Amino acid sequence: MTALAHVPTSSGEPAAPSAPRRGRYKLLPYLLLLPGAAWLLVFFALPLLQLAAASLYDPSGSLSTGYAMTWAFGNYPDALQAYWPQFVRSFAYSAIALVLALLMGYPLAYAIAQKAGRWKNLLLVAVVAPQFTSFLVRTLAWKTILSDNGWLVGLLRDVHLLGPDGRLLATPFAVVLGLTYNFLPFLVLPLYASLERLDYRLLEAASDLYASPLRAFQKVTLPLSMPGLIAGTLLFFIPATGDYINAELLGTPNEYMIGNVIDSAFLVRLDYPQGAALSFLLMAAILAIVFVYLRKAGTEEVL
């Protein structure tokens, strides 16, 4: 019977596949999704559920005595009340770093995509090359550059941009600079991908219609680059908000972000309920900001 299903029809076209074969075709996409779904289940969903459970443990427990599940929802307001300055600082530093990255990254991505010519590949390699080095090593390099005895501080003191006792290391400036540098490629590459597909003839048409360069950018370049801009800002802002390496190495406890507090809760103070609660609060805050941002960006793109 199966063989008859493949006999050509009178019009010369093959007959439609039999019902069992059609059923297998419908299942094929789901079978291809199984490895990825299993990976997410084992290494994301299950640890997330365990973290959610840990955030509700009795805060008086410990690793030696064990943690009892008491559904202690009070861990959340207690953690927020104790560490709200670090939350505010994390989002403030990330937002400032994002603005700086946009001011540098957008012109850079546009220049590589539209003006670089035969140097395009070399410039892309220059953008990506720092990622071949460890995140920790790159941050330690900035610690050396910004040190009080380094050439940069000496130069700024010589030109009187810093006082005799002025410093760059262990300041909010150093932390924001580290965030901007370390996550800049995550912004530039999606922007480049969008701008590289930009049809330059559209800008010529805008110019023929007497649009100024600024008006052409506002009405042509920026809307067409919005997919890359949205992706790049999210790829930059989300890891920057949860980062703790830059504040640890380039700042002091006065510059610590919420990532430093979570790291200390899990690895130093061994306060798992508080660390888990802080993690979920950070996740919820980021998801809320991303949701609002995507809705607003989507609305502006339609307009």
mmCIF file of C-alpha atoms in Angstrom:
data_model
loop_
_atom_site.group_PDB
_atom_site.id
_atom_site.type_symbol
_atom_site.label_atom_id
_atom_site.label_comp_id
_atom_site.label_asym_id
_atom_site.label_seq_id
_atom_site.Cartn_x
_atom_site.Cartn_y
_atom_site.Cartn_z
ATOM 1 C CA MET A 1 0.000 0.000 0.000
ATOM 2 C CA THR A 2 2.864 2.357 0.796
ATOM 3 C CA ALA A 3 4.372 1.814 -2.646
ATOM 4 C CA LEU A 4 1.048 2.750 -4.284
ATOM 5 C CA ALA A 5 1.158 6.069 -2.459
ATOM 6 C CA HIS A 6 4.189 7.116 -4.517
ATOM 7 C CA VAL A 7 2.865 6.157 -7.973
ATOM 8 C CA PRO A 8 2.715 9.242 -10.232
ATOM 9 C CA THR A 9 -0.763 10.573 -10.935
ATOM 10 C CA SER A 10 -2.188 11.046 -14.422
ATOM 11 C CA SER A 11 -0.888 14.624 -14.429
ATOM 12 C CA GLY A 12 2.692 13.398 -13.971
ATOM 13 C CA GLU A 13 3.008 14.636 -10.366
ATOM 14 C CA PRO A 14 3.843 12.208 -7.543
ATOM 15 C CA ALA A 15 1.020 11.203 -5.269
ATOM 16 C CA ALA A 16 0.736 12.809 -1.822
ATOM 17 C CA PRO A 17 2.568 11.006 1.006
ATOM 18 C CA SER A 18 0.551 8.542 3.003
ATOM 19 C CA ALA A 19 -0.944 9.521 6.377
ATOM 20 C CA PRO A 20 1.719 7.774 8.524
ATOM 21 C CA ARG A 21 4.495 9.479 6.570
ATOM 22 C CA ARG A 22 2.783 12.863 6.923
ATOM 23 C CA GLY A 23 2.629 12.238 10.680
ATOM 24 C CA ARG A 24 6.369 11.569 10.791
ATOM 25 C CA TYR A 25 7.047 14.786 8.872
ATOM 26 C CA LYS A 26 5.004 16.746 11.407
ATOM 27 C CA LEU A 27 6.966 15.248 14.293
ATOM 28 C CA LEU A 28 10.361 15.955 12.726
ATOM 29 C CA PRO A 29 10.674 19.617 13.898
ATOM 30 C CA TYR A 30 9.842 18.584 17.458
ATOM 31 C CA LEU A 31 12.427 15.799 17.338
ATOM 32 C CA LEU A 32 15.047 18.321 16.190
ATOM 33 C CA LEU A 33 14.151 20.528 19.157
ATOM 34 C CA LEU A 34 14.625 17.745 21.691
ATOM 35 C CA PRO A 35 18.406 18.140 22.293
ATOM 36 C CA GLY A 36 18.122 21.892 22.866
ATOM 37 C CA ALA A 37 15.021 21.495 25.018
ATOM 38 C CA ALA A 38 16.730 18.822 27.121
ATOM 39 C CA TRP A 39 19.782 21.059 27.579
ATOM 40 C CA LEU A 40 17.606 23.975 28.747
ATOM 41 C CA LEU A 41 15.636 21.716 31.071
ATOM 42 C CA VAL A 42 18.690 20.204 32.767
ATOM 43 C CA PHE A 43 20.969 23.241 32.902
ATOM 44 C CA PHE A 44 18.484 26.115 33.170
ATOM 45 C CA ALA A 45 14.967 25.170 34.272
ATOM 46 C CA LEU A 46 15.910 22.716 37.028
ATOM 47 C CA PRO A 47 18.635 24.959 38.559
ATOM 48 C CA LEU A 48 16.184 27.858 38.391
ATOM 49 C CA LEU A 49 13.599 25.851 40.325
ATOM 50 C CA GLN A 50 16.231 24.905 42.893
ATOM 51 C CA LEU A 51 17.215 28.560 43.223
ATOM 52 C CA ALA A 52 13.568 29.522 43.693
ATOM 53 C CA ALA A 53 13.243 26.917 46.448
ATOM 54 C CA ALA A 54 16.426 28.141 48.142
ATOM 55 C CA SER A 55 15.059 31.696 48.233
ATOM 56 C CA LEU A 56 12.221 30.447 50.470
ATOM 57 C CA TYR A 57 14.354 28.522 52.957
ATOM 58 C CA ASP A 58 14.410 29.418 56.636
ATOM 59 C CA PRO A 59 16.982 32.265 56.865
ATOM 60 C CA SER A 60 18.155 30.988 60.251
ATOM 61 C CA GLY A 61 19.478 27.766 58.682
ATOM 62 C CA SER A 62 23.055 27.080 57.642
ATOM 63 C CA LEU A 63 25.105 24.581 55.675
ATOM 64 C CA SER A 64 26.040 22.720 58.856
ATOM 65 C CA THR A 65 22.529 22.495 60.322
ATOM 66 C CA GLY A 66 20.691 22.425 57.008
ATOM 67 C CA TYR A 67 17.938 24.605 55.573
ATOM 68 C CA ALA A 68 14.256 23.950 56.243
ATOM 69 C CA MET A 69 11.640 24.858 53.662
ATOM 70 C CA THR A 70 9.459 27.330 55.573
ATOM 71 C CA TRP A 71 8.175 29.288 52.575
ATOM 72 C CA ALA A 72 9.864 32.387 53.986
ATOM 73 C CA PHE A 73 8.625 34.982 51.500
ATOM 74 C CA GLY A 74 9.937 37.595 53.898
ATOM 75 C CA ASN A 75 13.417 36.885 52.510
ATOM 76 C CA TYR A 76 12.559 39.084 49.524
ATOM 77 C CA PRO A 77 11.591 42.348 51.284
ATOM 78 C CA ASP A 78 14.384 41.815 53.822
ATOM 79 C CA ALA A 79 16.985 41.434 51.073
ATOM 80 C CA LEU A 80 15.663 44.427 49.154
ATOM 81 C CA GLN A 81 15.608 46.603 52.254
ATOM 82 C CA ALA A 82 19.164 45.665 53.145
ATOM 83 C CA TYR A 83 20.716 46.089 49.693
ATOM 84 C CA TRP A 84 18.581 48.534 47.714
ATOM 85 C CA PRO A 85 21.556 50.941 47.278
ATOM 86 C CA GLN A 86 23.475 48.229 45.415
ATOM 87 C CA PHE A 87 20.430 47.619 43.211
ATOM 88 C CA VAL A 88 20.172 51.304 42.336
ATOM 89 C CA ARG A 89 23.924 51.530 41.764
ATOM 90 C CA SER A 90 23.905 48.520 39.438
ATOM 91 C CA PHE A 91 21.242 49.956 37.161
ATOM 92 C CA ALA A 92 22.753 53.447 37.288
ATOM 93 C CA TYR A 93 26.247 52.247 36.352
ATOM 94 C CA SER A 94 24.864 50.028 33.579
ATOM 95 C CA ALA A 95 22.722 52.832 32.150
ATOM 96 C CA ILE A 96 25.653 55.283 32.116
ATOM 97 C CA ALA A 97 27.913 52.673 30.522
ATOM 98 C CA LEU A 98 25.218 51.944 27.921
ATOM 99 C CA VAL A 99 24.972 55.613 26.960
ATOM 100 C CA LEU A 100 28.758 55.836 26.611
ATOM 101 C CA ALA A 101 28.814 52.626 24.570
ATOM 102 C CA LEU A 102 26.122 53.975 22.234
ATOM 103 C CA LEU A 103 28.017 57.219 21.718
ATOM 104 C CA MET A 104 31.110 55.229 20.718
ATOM 105 C CA GLY A 105 29.586 52.061 19.288
ATOM 106 C CA TYR A 106 27.022 53.470 16.861
ATOM 107 C CA PRO A 107 29.496 55.636 14.894
ATOM 108 C CA LEU A 108 31.992 52.771 14.959
ATOM 109 C CA ALA A 109 29.464 50.243 13.652
ATOM 110 C CA TYR A 110 28.291 52.671 10.961
ATOM 111 C CA ALA A 111 31.854 53.421 9.860
ATOM 112 C CA ILE A 112 32.721 49.735 9.602
ATOM 113 C CA ALA A 113 29.499 48.847 7.775
ATOM 114 C CA GLN A 114 29.325 51.735 5.295
ATOM 115 C CA LYS A 115 32.727 53.428 5.071
ATOM 116 C CA ALA A 116 35.448 50.903 5.840
ATOM 117 C CA GLY A 117 35.723 49.378 2.370
ATOM 118 C CA ARG A 118 38.536 46.833 2.184
ATOM 119 C CA TRP A 119 39.403 47.505 5.853
ATOM 120 C CA LYS A 120 36.042 46.163 7.026
ATOM 121 C CA ASN A 121 37.227 42.700 8.026
ATOM 122 C CA LEU A 122 40.302 44.060 9.787
ATOM 123 C CA LEU A 123 38.200 46.476 11.842
ATOM 124 C CA LEU A 124 35.747 43.730 12.762
ATOM 125 C CA VAL A 125 38.635 41.607 13.971
ATOM 126 C CA ALA A 126 39.854 44.563 16.033
ATOM 127 C CA VAL A 127 36.427 44.814 17.676
ATOM 128 C CA VAL A 128 36.230 41.094 18.436
ATOM 129 C CA ALA A 129 39.898 40.446 19.244
ATOM 130 C CA PRO A 130 39.726 41.494 22.929
ATOM 131 C CA GLN A 131 37.133 38.768 23.488
ATOM 132 C CA PHE A 132 39.826 36.189 22.741
ATOM 133 C CA THR A 133 41.372 37.159 26.081
ATOM 134 C CA SER A 134 39.909 36.285 29.442
ATOM 135 C CA PHE A 135 37.389 38.769 30.872
ATOM 136 C CA LEU A 136 39.417 38.754 34.078
ATOM 137 C CA VAL A 137 42.711 39.492 32.300
ATOM 138 C CA ARG A 138 41.188 42.422 30.394
ATOM 139 C CA THR A 139 39.855 43.932 33.613
ATOM 140 C CA LEU A 140 43.188 43.460 35.381
ATOM 141 C CA ALA A 141 44.844 45.276 32.475
ATOM 142 C CA TRP A 142 42.596 48.269 33.123
ATOM 143 C CA LYS A 143 43.528 48.083 36.795
ATOM 144 C CA THR A 144 47.159 48.533 35.759
ATOM 145 C CA ILE A 145 46.380 51.361 33.320
ATOM 146 C CA LEU A 146 44.301 53.281 35.886
ATOM 147 C CA SER A 147 46.634 52.704 38.825
ATOM 148 C CA ASP A 148 47.874 55.712 40.784
ATOM 149 C CA ASN A 149 51.422 55.144 39.513
ATOM 150 C CA GLY A 150 50.375 54.460 35.933
ATOM 151 C CA TRP A 151 51.171 56.584 32.892
ATOM 152 C CA LEU A 152 47.562 57.716 32.409
ATOM 153 C CA VAL A 153 47.169 59.210 35.873
ATOM 154 C CA GLY A 154 50.634 60.779 35.576
ATOM 155 C CA LEU A 155 49.695 62.377 32.252
ATOM 156 C CA LEU A 156 46.417 63.749 33.603
ATOM 157 C CA ARG A 157 48.230 65.202 36.609
ATOM 158 C CA ASP A 158 50.821 66.808 34.360
ATOM 159 C CA VAL A 159 48.134 68.595 32.333
ATOM 160 C CA HIS A 160 46.290 69.491 35.567
ATOM 161 C CA LEU A 161 43.145 67.495 34.762
ATOM 162 C CA LEU A 162 43.758 65.615 38.017
ATOM 163 C CA GLY A 163 44.988 67.080 41.252
ATOM 164 C CA PRO A 164 48.195 65.902 42.940
ATOM 165 C CA ASP A 165 46.160 63.422 44.960
ATOM 166 C CA GLY A 166 43.619 62.697 42.239
ATOM 167 C CA ARG A 167 43.036 59.148 41.132
ATOM 168 C CA LEU A 168 41.055 57.103 38.615
ATOM 169 C CA LEU A 169 41.227 53.645 40.148
ATOM 170 C CA ALA A 170 38.757 52.740 42.908
ATOM 171 C CA THR A 171 36.207 55.279 41.681
ATOM 172 C CA PRO A 172 32.794 55.040 39.955
ATOM 173 C CA PHE A 173 34.533 56.286 36.797
ATOM 174 C CA ALA A 174 36.769 53.207 36.736
ATOM 175 C CA VAL A 175 33.843 50.810 37.197
ATOM 176 C CA VAL A 176 31.768 52.457 34.443
ATOM 177 C CA LEU A 177 34.809 52.508 32.157
ATOM 178 C CA GLY A 178 35.356 48.788 32.743
ATOM 179 C CA LEU A 179 31.717 47.981 31.993
ATOM 180 C CA THR A 180 31.796 50.069 28.817
ATOM 181 C CA TYR A 181 34.985 48.477 27.540
ATOM 182 C CA ASN A 182 34.188 44.861 28.374
ATOM 183 C CA PHE A 183 30.679 44.792 26.901
ATOM 184 C CA LEU A 184 31.115 47.190 23.962
ATOM 185 C CA PRO A 185 31.486 44.402 21.324
ATOM 186 C CA PHE A 186 28.071 43.003 22.302
ATOM 187 C CA LEU A 187 26.599 46.334 21.195
ATOM 188 C CA VAL A 188 28.720 46.950 18.117
ATOM 189 C CA LEU A 189 28.256 43.595 16.379
ATOM 190 C CA PRO A 190 24.411 43.558 16.216
ATOM 191 C CA LEU A 191 24.477 47.207 15.135
ATOM 192 C CA TYR A 192 26.981 46.377 12.426
ATOM 193 C CA ALA A 193 24.783 43.517 11.183
ATOM 194 C CA SER A 194 21.830 45.905 10.762
ATOM 195 C CA LEU A 195 23.790 48.794 9.282
ATOM 196 C CA GLU A 196 25.675 46.540 6.873
ATOM 197 C CA ARG A 197 22.354 45.689 5.184
ATOM 198 C CA LEU A 198 21.414 49.370 4.871
ATOM 199 C CA ASP A 199 20.834 50.369 1.240
ATOM 200 C CA TYR A 200 22.875 53.526 0.708
ATOM 201 C CA ARG A 201 20.562 54.510 -2.141
ATOM 202 C CA LEU A 202 17.894 55.289 0.451
ATOM 203 C CA LEU A 203 20.145 57.968 1.937
ATOM 204 C CA GLU A 204 20.773 59.350 -1.543
ATOM 205 C CA ALA A 205 17.028 59.459 -2.124
ATOM 206 C CA ALA A 206 16.549 61.306 1.183
ATOM 207 C CA SER A 207 19.202 63.792 0.100
ATOM 208 C CA ASP A 208 17.486 64.270 -3.262
ATOM 209 C CA LEU A 209 14.300 65.098 -1.337
ATOM 210 C CA TYR A 210 16.200 67.887 0.455
ATOM 211 C CA ALA A 211 16.604 66.074 3.758
ATOM 212 C CA SER A 212 19.524 67.261 5.844
ATOM 213 C CA PRO A 213 22.060 64.626 6.996
ATOM 214 C CA LEU A 214 20.535 64.739 10.477
ATOM 215 C CA ARG A 215 17.015 64.355 9.092
ATOM 216 C CA ALA A 216 18.115 61.457 6.860
ATOM 217 C CA PHE A 217 19.672 59.754 9.847
ATOM 218 C CA GLN A 218 16.517 60.251 11.901
ATOM 219 C CA LYS A 219 14.103 59.044 9.220
ATOM 220 C CA VAL A 220 16.161 56.421 7.347
ATOM 221 C CA THR A 221 19.274 55.159 9.113
ATOM 222 C CA LEU A 222 17.986 54.978 12.671
ATOM 223 C CA PRO A 223 14.677 53.175 11.925
ATOM 224 C CA LEU A 224 16.395 50.635 9.682
ATOM 225 C CA SER A 225 19.027 49.938 12.334
ATOM 226 C CA MET A 226 16.492 49.532 15.156
ATOM 227 C CA PRO A 227 16.614 45.679 15.210
ATOM 228 C CA GLY A 228 20.376 45.759 15.762
ATOM 229 C CA LEU A 229 20.086 48.653 18.197
ATOM 230 C CA ILE A 230 17.500 46.840 20.310
ATOM 231 C CA ALA A 231 19.466 43.583 20.297
ATOM 232 C CA GLY A 232 22.739 45.358 21.054
ATOM 233 C CA THR A 233 21.405 47.396 23.962
ATOM 234 C CA LEU A 234 19.902 44.290 25.543
ATOM 235 C CA LEU A 235 23.065 42.244 25.042
ATOM 236 C CA PHE A 236 25.019 45.065 26.669
ATOM 237 C CA PHE A 237 22.705 46.102 29.498
ATOM 238 C CA ILE A 238 21.676 42.695 30.875
ATOM 239 C CA PRO A 239 25.162 41.260 31.595
ATOM 240 C CA ALA A 240 26.476 44.676 32.663
ATOM 241 C CA THR A 241 23.787 44.968 35.345
ATOM 242 C CA GLY A 242 24.650 41.605 36.851
ATOM 243 C CA ASP A 243 28.415 42.030 36.553
ATOM 244 C CA TYR A 244 30.605 42.027 39.657
ATOM 245 C CA ILE A 245 34.155 41.641 38.323
ATOM 246 C CA ASN A 246 34.572 45.284 37.314
ATOM 247 C CA ALA A 247 33.367 46.625 40.656
ATOM 248 C CA GLU A 248 35.505 44.077 42.507
ATOM 249 C CA LEU A 249 38.747 44.885 40.680
ATOM 250 C CA LEU A 250 38.312 48.522 39.667
ATOM 251 C CA GLY A 251 36.281 49.826 42.585
ATOM 252 C CA THR A 252 35.935 49.656 46.357
ATOM 253 C CA PRO A 253 33.047 48.454 48.543
ATOM 254 C CA ASN A 254 31.561 51.916 47.977
ATOM 255 C CA GLU A 255 31.176 51.016 44.285
ATOM 256 C CA TYR A 256 29.940 47.451 44.751
ATOM 257 C CA MET A 257 26.998 46.400 42.604
ATOM 258 C CA ILE A 258 24.320 43.853 43.407
ATOM 259 C CA GLY A 259 26.374 41.135 41.710
ATOM 260 C CA ASN A 260 29.063 41.608 44.358
ATOM 261 C CA VAL A 261 26.469 41.188 47.106
ATOM 262 C CA ILE A 262 25.110 37.993 45.547
ATOM 263 C CA ASP A 263 28.632 36.642 45.112
ATOM 264 C CA SER A 264 29.376 37.369 48.781
ATOM 265 C CA ALA A 265 26.097 35.821 49.938
ATOM 266 C CA PHE A 266 26.816 32.514 48.198
ATOM 267 C CA LEU A 267 30.592 32.211 48.561
ATOM 268 C CA VAL A 268 31.572 34.226 51.641
ATOM 269 C CA ARG A 269 28.646 34.542 54.054
ATOM 270 C CA LEU A 270 27.073 31.249 52.858
ATOM 271 C CA ASP A 271 23.637 32.822 53.200
ATOM 272 C CA TYR A 272 21.919 30.868 50.457
ATOM 273 C CA PRO A 273 18.337 32.105 51.085
ATOM 274 C CA GLN A 274 19.388 35.744 50.840
ATOM 275 C CA GLY A 275 21.607 35.147 47.812
ATOM 276 C CA ALA A 276 18.807 33.304 46.015
ATOM 277 C CA ALA A 277 16.273 36.010 46.894
ATOM 278 C CA LEU A 278 18.592 38.731 45.606
ATOM 279 C CA SER A 279 19.141 36.761 42.404
ATOM 280 C CA PHE A 280 15.410 36.515 41.760
ATOM 281 C CA LEU A 281 14.869 40.183 42.569
ATOM 282 C CA LEU A 282 17.588 41.125 40.090
ATOM 283 C CA MET A 283 16.109 38.808 37.464
ATOM 284 C CA ALA A 284 12.617 40.233 37.976
ATOM 285 C CA ALA A 285 13.861 43.828 37.755
ATOM 286 C CA ILE A 286 15.778 43.140 34.534
ATOM 287 C CA LEU A 287 12.821 41.319 32.972
ATOM 288 C CA ALA A 288 10.505 44.206 33.845
ATOM 289 C CA ILE A 289 12.872 46.758 32.304
ATOM 290 C CA VAL A 290 13.373 44.630 29.184
ATOM 291 C CA PHE A 291 9.607 44.142 28.780
ATOM 292 C CA VAL A 292 8.910 47.883 29.029
ATOM 293 C CA TYR A 293 11.834 48.683 26.727
ATOM 294 C CA LEU A 294 10.743 46.206 24.056
ATOM 295 C CA ARG A 295 7.158 47.491 24.107
ATOM 296 C CA LYS A 296 8.308 51.096 23.828
ATOM 297 C CA ALA A 297 10.898 50.316 21.152
ATOM 298 C CA GLY A 298 8.352 48.285 19.186
ATOM 299 C CA THR A 299 5.827 51.115 19.352
ATOM 300 C CA GLU A 300 8.366 53.696 18.200
ATOM 301 C CA GLU A 301 9.472 51.432 15.364
ATOM 302 C CA VAL A 302 5.879 51.129 14.131
ATOM 303 C CA LEU A 303 5.410 54.897 14.362
#
